[in-house]
Amino acid sequence: MTTERTLPVVVAQTGAPGMLSTNRVLRNTYGLLSATLFFSAAIAATSAALKLPHPGIVITLLGFFGLLYATTKLRNSAWGLAAVFGLTGFMGYTLGPIVSQYLAMPNGHQVVMMAMGGTATIFVGLSAYALTTRKDFSFMSGFLLAGILVAFLAGLGAIFFQVPALSLTVSAAFVLLMGGLILFETSRIVNGGETNYIMATVSLYVSIYNLFSSLLALIGFGNNND
């Protein structure tokens, strides 16, 4: 986005509210994201400790898309916050049994810690890059939408037809796609394309969730082959 600089005083005055609004969205997004990640991790840890069963792919998808729809509808009200915690808490519950399976493997704790460390490193690194450079990554929207849709459908195929090679390919694809989504969403916030911190939080949370679960699958597969 280009701005004429012929009237620097006027530009500075009219641009200030926009910058303040962007900074407010950033603060609110990262504050809410931190809270939801902590809440989701606590639910996941409880689910794993109690050895609760996984709800299954059908209930997981229905729960996710249902709660996502509710969050989208309520995003401009205080109930949107409750919907966000409902969504992230539910996803934390679905993650618990998966983490529990990996913890039961030989060197399972190392696998989980490596996946967590990799997720944190990728998220912080890409977020810092988008925040400091302030580059516009909106050109990635079409590619990300198509890529996520294809990877999602391929992932369903891998689950229903039990194709391990396809499942690993999907996990690798999701690592790349979620990295792109982090850049895209952070760029939207920085450049004023996303002004609702609830929806920004959901997008970043989903990126982190999928990034972690995909790294967990890839690292866990490598650990099994050692």
mmCIF file of C-alpha atoms in Angstrom:
data_model
loop_
_atom_site.group_PDB
_atom_site.id
_atom_site.type_symbol
_atom_site.label_atom_id
_atom_site.label_comp_id
_atom_site.label_asym_id
_atom_site.label_seq_id
_atom_site.Cartn_x
_atom_site.Cartn_y
_atom_site.Cartn_z
ATOM 1 C CA MET A 1 0.000 0.000 0.000
ATOM 2 C CA THR A 2 1.508 3.331 -1.036
ATOM 3 C CA THR A 3 0.863 6.703 0.561
ATOM 4 C CA GLU A 4 1.576 10.133 -0.861
ATOM 5 C CA ARG A 5 4.252 11.937 1.176
ATOM 6 C CA THR A 6 3.690 15.477 -0.127
ATOM 7 C CA LEU A 7 1.914 16.509 3.080
ATOM 8 C CA PRO A 8 3.918 14.803 5.844
ATOM 9 C CA VAL A 9 2.202 16.597 8.707
ATOM 10 C CA VAL A 10 -1.281 15.666 7.491
ATOM 11 C CA VAL A 11 -0.213 12.092 6.751
ATOM 12 C CA ALA A 12 1.274 11.699 10.185
ATOM 13 C CA GLN A 13 -1.866 12.995 11.839
ATOM 14 C CA THR A 14 -4.312 10.917 9.792
ATOM 15 C CA GLY A 15 -2.145 7.795 9.949
ATOM 16 C CA ALA A 16 -1.741 7.876 13.739
ATOM 17 C CA PRO A 17 -5.201 6.491 14.583
ATOM 18 C CA GLY A 18 -4.665 3.660 12.098
ATOM 19 C CA MET A 19 -1.341 2.770 13.710
ATOM 20 C CA LEU A 20 -2.881 2.915 17.183
ATOM 21 C CA SER A 21 -5.719 0.668 16.019
ATOM 22 C CA THR A 22 -3.251 -1.819 14.512
ATOM 23 C CA ASN A 23 -1.187 -1.896 17.705
ATOM 24 C CA ARG A 24 -4.358 -2.442 19.732
ATOM 25 C CA VAL A 25 -5.369 -5.385 17.537
ATOM 26 C CA LEU A 26 -1.865 -6.849 17.862
ATOM 27 C CA ARG A 27 -1.868 -6.547 21.657
ATOM 28 C CA ASN A 28 -5.349 -7.995 21.993
ATOM 29 C CA THR A 29 -4.589 -10.813 19.551
ATOM 30 C CA TYR A 30 -1.394 -11.955 21.240
ATOM 31 C CA GLY A 31 -2.920 -11.554 24.678
ATOM 32 C CA LEU A 32 -5.930 -13.683 23.762
ATOM 33 C CA LEU A 33 -3.755 -16.150 21.841
ATOM 34 C CA SER A 34 -1.539 -16.667 24.905
ATOM 35 C CA ALA A 35 -4.582 -17.248 27.106
ATOM 36 C CA THR A 36 -6.196 -19.705 24.689
ATOM 37 C CA LEU A 37 -2.951 -21.623 24.168
ATOM 38 C CA PHE A 38 -2.509 -21.968 27.932
ATOM 39 C CA PHE A 39 -6.144 -23.055 28.332
ATOM 40 C CA SER A 40 -5.921 -25.499 25.435
ATOM 41 C CA ALA A 41 -2.658 -26.963 26.757
ATOM 42 C CA ALA A 42 -4.218 -27.434 30.202
ATOM 43 C CA ILE A 43 -7.209 -29.246 28.696
ATOM 44 C CA ALA A 44 -4.889 -31.387 26.538
ATOM 45 C CA ALA A 45 -2.737 -32.290 29.564
ATOM 46 C CA THR A 46 -5.830 -33.209 31.576
ATOM 47 C CA SER A 47 -7.205 -35.274 28.706
ATOM 48 C CA ALA A 48 -3.889 -37.107 28.345
ATOM 49 C CA ALA A 49 -3.491 -37.672 32.091
ATOM 50 C CA LEU A 50 -6.989 -39.115 32.398
ATOM 51 C CA LYS A 51 -6.451 -41.183 29.244
ATOM 52 C CA LEU A 52 -9.699 -39.921 27.768
ATOM 53 C CA PRO A 53 -10.632 -41.432 24.392
ATOM 54 C CA HIS A 54 -10.336 -39.468 21.187
ATOM 55 C CA PRO A 55 -13.788 -38.325 19.998
ATOM 56 C CA GLY A 56 -13.100 -39.539 16.461
ATOM 57 C CA ILE A 57 -12.751 -37.741 13.152
ATOM 58 C CA VAL A 58 -16.492 -37.104 12.640
ATOM 59 C CA ILE A 59 -17.128 -35.542 16.061
ATOM 60 C CA THR A 60 -13.857 -33.612 15.817
ATOM 61 C CA LEU A 61 -14.837 -32.054 12.494
ATOM 62 C CA LEU A 62 -18.410 -31.331 13.601
ATOM 63 C CA GLY A 63 -17.196 -29.805 16.851
ATOM 64 C CA PHE A 64 -14.505 -27.716 15.195
ATOM 65 C CA PHE A 65 -16.619 -26.311 12.379
ATOM 66 C CA GLY A 66 -19.622 -25.821 14.667
ATOM 67 C CA LEU A 67 -17.615 -23.870 17.226
ATOM 68 C CA LEU A 68 -15.800 -21.994 14.457
ATOM 69 C CA TYR A 69 -19.161 -20.935 13.015
ATOM 70 C CA ALA A 70 -20.336 -19.802 16.456
ATOM 71 C CA THR A 71 -17.127 -17.823 16.987
ATOM 72 C CA THR A 72 -17.493 -16.141 13.608
ATOM 73 C CA LYS A 73 -21.097 -15.162 14.297
ATOM 74 C CA LEU A 74 -20.279 -13.841 17.781
ATOM 75 C CA ARG A 75 -16.939 -12.210 16.935
ATOM 76 C CA ASN A 76 -18.205 -8.673 17.560
ATOM 77 C CA SER A 77 -19.712 -9.385 20.981
ATOM 78 C CA ALA A 78 -18.461 -10.450 24.397
ATOM 79 C CA TRP A 79 -19.848 -13.931 23.701
ATOM 80 C CA GLY A 80 -17.183 -14.243 21.021
ATOM 81 C CA LEU A 81 -14.579 -14.647 23.760
ATOM 82 C CA ALA A 82 -16.541 -17.521 25.290
ATOM 83 C CA ALA A 83 -16.807 -19.126 21.854
ATOM 84 C CA VAL A 84 -13.034 -18.817 21.329
ATOM 85 C CA PHE A 85 -12.310 -20.591 24.599
ATOM 86 C CA GLY A 86 -14.922 -23.212 23.752
ATOM 87 C CA LEU A 87 -13.253 -23.830 20.394
ATOM 88 C CA THR A 88 -9.684 -23.948 21.711
ATOM 89 C CA GLY A 89 -10.702 -26.013 24.728
ATOM 90 C CA PHE A 90 -12.396 -28.559 22.473
ATOM 91 C CA MET A 91 -9.330 -28.737 20.218
ATOM 92 C CA GLY A 92 -7.144 -29.176 23.294
ATOM 93 C CA TYR A 93 -9.301 -32.123 24.330
ATOM 94 C CA THR A 94 -8.889 -33.744 20.893
ATOM 95 C CA LEU A 95 -5.117 -33.243 21.096
ATOM 96 C CA GLY A 96 -4.764 -34.893 24.504
ATOM 97 C CA PRO A 97 -5.264 -38.527 23.399
ATOM 98 C CA ILE A 98 -2.911 -37.984 20.441
ATOM 99 C CA VAL A 99 -0.152 -36.654 22.700
ATOM 100 C CA SER A 100 -0.803 -39.522 25.097
ATOM 101 C CA GLN A 101 -0.128 -42.036 22.305
ATOM 102 C CA TYR A 102 3.210 -40.438 21.500
ATOM 103 C CA LEU A 103 4.198 -40.254 25.162
ATOM 104 C CA ALA A 104 3.673 -44.024 25.381
ATOM 105 C CA MET A 105 6.251 -44.578 22.607
ATOM 106 C CA PRO A 106 9.969 -45.103 23.290
ATOM 107 C CA ASN A 107 11.529 -41.632 23.596
ATOM 108 C CA GLY A 108 7.995 -40.271 23.381
ATOM 109 C CA HIS A 109 8.719 -37.368 25.706
ATOM 110 C CA GLN A 110 11.546 -36.251 23.426
ATOM 111 C CA VAL A 111 9.252 -36.449 20.405
ATOM 112 C CA VAL A 112 6.635 -34.246 22.065
ATOM 113 C CA MET A 113 9.216 -31.750 23.319
ATOM 114 C CA MET A 114 10.859 -31.528 19.896
ATOM 115 C CA ALA A 115 7.464 -30.905 18.275
ATOM 116 C CA MET A 116 6.693 -28.195 20.832
ATOM 117 C CA GLY A 117 10.107 -26.593 20.387
ATOM 118 C CA GLY A 118 9.827 -26.710 16.600
ATOM 119 C CA THR A 119 6.355 -25.173 16.706
ATOM 120 C CA ALA A 120 7.477 -22.352 18.996
ATOM 121 C CA THR A 121 10.580 -21.647 16.905
ATOM 122 C CA ILE A 122 8.670 -21.521 13.618
ATOM 123 C CA PHE A 123 5.867 -19.374 15.026
ATOM 124 C CA VAL A 124 8.135 -16.867 16.755
ATOM 125 C CA GLY A 125 10.519 -16.665 13.795
ATOM 126 C CA LEU A 126 7.837 -16.142 11.149
ATOM 127 C CA SER A 127 5.843 -13.748 13.324
ATOM 128 C CA ALA A 128 8.940 -11.667 14.045
ATOM 129 C CA TYR A 129 9.767 -11.540 10.341
ATOM 130 C CA ALA A 130 6.256 -10.377 9.416
ATOM 131 C CA LEU A 131 6.191 -7.826 12.235
ATOM 132 C CA THR A 132 9.606 -6.317 11.554
ATOM 133 C CA THR A 133 9.490 -6.228 7.752
ATOM 134 C CA ARG A 134 5.760 -5.338 7.599
ATOM 135 C CA LYS A 135 5.633 -7.013 4.187
ATOM 136 C CA ASP A 136 2.246 -7.615 2.599
ATOM 137 C CA PHE A 137 1.668 -11.346 2.174
ATOM 138 C CA SER A 138 -1.902 -10.988 0.930
ATOM 139 C CA PHE A 139 -0.805 -12.443 -2.419
ATOM 140 C CA MET A 140 -0.603 -15.826 -0.677
ATOM 141 C CA SER A 141 -4.342 -16.012 0.047
ATOM 142 C CA GLY A 142 -5.355 -17.973 -3.052
ATOM 143 C CA PHE A 143 -2.453 -20.406 -2.759
ATOM 144 C CA LEU A 144 -3.098 -21.006 0.949
ATOM 145 C CA LEU A 145 -6.829 -21.556 0.444
ATOM 146 C CA ALA A 146 -6.282 -24.060 -2.375
ATOM 147 C CA GLY A 147 -3.383 -25.759 -0.602
ATOM 148 C CA ILE A 148 -5.222 -26.182 2.695
ATOM 149 C CA LEU A 149 -8.319 -27.533 0.946
ATOM 150 C CA VAL A 150 -6.288 -30.081 -1.040
ATOM 151 C CA ALA A 151 -4.237 -31.103 2.013
ATOM 152 C CA PHE A 152 -7.394 -31.401 4.126
ATOM 153 C CA LEU A 153 -9.086 -33.689 1.605
ATOM 154 C CA ALA A 154 -5.883 -35.715 1.197
ATOM 155 C CA GLY A 155 -5.671 -36.034 4.979
ATOM 156 C CA LEU A 156 -9.198 -37.407 5.128
ATOM 157 C CA GLY A 157 -8.277 -39.886 2.398
ATOM 158 C CA ALA A 158 -5.207 -40.967 4.347
ATOM 159 C CA ILE A 159 -7.345 -41.573 7.448
ATOM 160 C CA PHE A 160 -10.165 -43.475 5.776
ATOM 161 C CA PHE A 161 -7.957 -45.552 3.449
ATOM 162 C CA GLN A 162 -5.093 -46.026 5.933
ATOM 163 C CA VAL A 163 -2.259 -44.807 3.696
ATOM 164 C CA PRO A 164 0.749 -43.947 5.926
ATOM 165 C CA ALA A 165 2.812 -42.445 3.101
ATOM 166 C CA LEU A 166 -0.001 -40.073 2.171
ATOM 167 C CA SER A 167 -0.477 -39.150 5.813
ATOM 168 C CA LEU A 168 3.194 -38.159 6.128
ATOM 169 C CA THR A 169 3.004 -36.161 2.906
ATOM 170 C CA VAL A 170 -0.037 -34.311 4.236
ATOM 171 C CA SER A 171 1.784 -33.583 7.515
ATOM 172 C CA ALA A 172 4.760 -32.147 5.632
ATOM 173 C CA ALA A 173 2.425 -30.064 3.466
ATOM 174 C CA PHE A 174 0.622 -28.716 6.526
ATOM 175 C CA VAL A 175 3.904 -27.622 8.092
ATOM 176 C CA LEU A 176 4.586 -25.462 5.036
ATOM 177 C CA LEU A 177 0.993 -24.251 4.712
ATOM 178 C CA MET A 178 0.688 -23.302 8.376
ATOM 179 C CA GLY A 179 3.960 -21.411 8.157
ATOM 180 C CA GLY A 180 2.494 -19.495 5.229
ATOM 181 C CA LEU A 181 -0.744 -18.896 7.154
ATOM 182 C CA ILE A 182 1.200 -17.414 10.085
ATOM 183 C CA LEU A 183 2.933 -14.985 7.730
ATOM 184 C CA PHE A 184 -0.343 -14.174 5.984
ATOM 185 C CA GLU A 185 -2.409 -13.550 9.121
ATOM 186 C CA THR A 186 0.309 -11.557 10.905
ATOM 187 C CA SER A 187 0.767 -9.459 7.791
ATOM 188 C CA ARG A 188 -2.985 -8.799 7.650
ATOM 189 C CA ILE A 189 -2.964 -7.520 11.227
ATOM 190 C CA VAL A 190 0.107 -5.339 10.712
ATOM 191 C CA ASN A 191 -1.236 -3.824 7.498
ATOM 192 C CA GLY A 192 -4.764 -3.284 8.774
ATOM 193 C CA GLY A 193 -6.414 -6.076 6.806
ATOM 194 C CA GLU A 194 -7.642 -7.822 9.968
ATOM 195 C CA THR A 195 -9.238 -5.598 12.591
ATOM 196 C CA ASN A 196 -11.039 -8.240 14.661
ATOM 197 C CA TYR A 197 -8.666 -9.713 17.222
ATOM 198 C CA ILE A 198 -10.967 -12.667 17.936
ATOM 199 C CA MET A 199 -10.791 -13.911 14.340
ATOM 200 C CA ALA A 200 -7.054 -13.165 14.196
ATOM 201 C CA THR A 201 -6.586 -15.270 17.331
ATOM 202 C CA VAL A 202 -8.564 -18.166 15.869
ATOM 203 C CA SER A 203 -6.511 -18.117 12.663
ATOM 204 C CA LEU A 204 -3.186 -18.101 14.517
ATOM 205 C CA TYR A 205 -4.354 -20.745 16.995
ATOM 206 C CA VAL A 206 -5.418 -23.086 14.185
ATOM 207 C CA SER A 207 -2.028 -22.531 12.536
ATOM 208 C CA ILE A 208 -0.190 -23.425 15.741
ATOM 209 C CA TYR A 209 -2.427 -26.441 16.425
ATOM 210 C CA ASN A 210 -1.932 -27.892 12.942
ATOM 211 C CA LEU A 211 1.761 -27.059 12.946
ATOM 212 C CA PHE A 212 2.308 -28.874 16.239
ATOM 213 C CA SER A 213 0.249 -31.937 15.299
ATOM 214 C CA SER A 214 1.990 -32.176 11.901
ATOM 215 C CA LEU A 215 5.467 -31.910 13.425
ATOM 216 C CA LEU A 216 4.424 -34.496 16.002
ATOM 217 C CA ALA A 217 3.495 -36.924 13.210
ATOM 218 C CA LEU A 218 6.712 -36.318 11.272
ATOM 219 C CA ILE A 219 9.049 -36.533 14.269
ATOM 220 C CA GLY A 220 7.156 -39.515 15.662
ATOM 221 C CA PHE A 221 7.533 -41.351 12.363
ATOM 222 C CA GLY A 222 11.258 -40.659 12.355
ATOM 223 C CA ASN A 223 11.532 -41.896 15.929
ATOM 224 C CA ASN A 224 9.783 -45.170 15.029
ATOM 225 C CA ASN A 225 12.220 -45.802 12.199
ATOM 226 C CA ASP A 226 15.291 -45.319 14.389
#
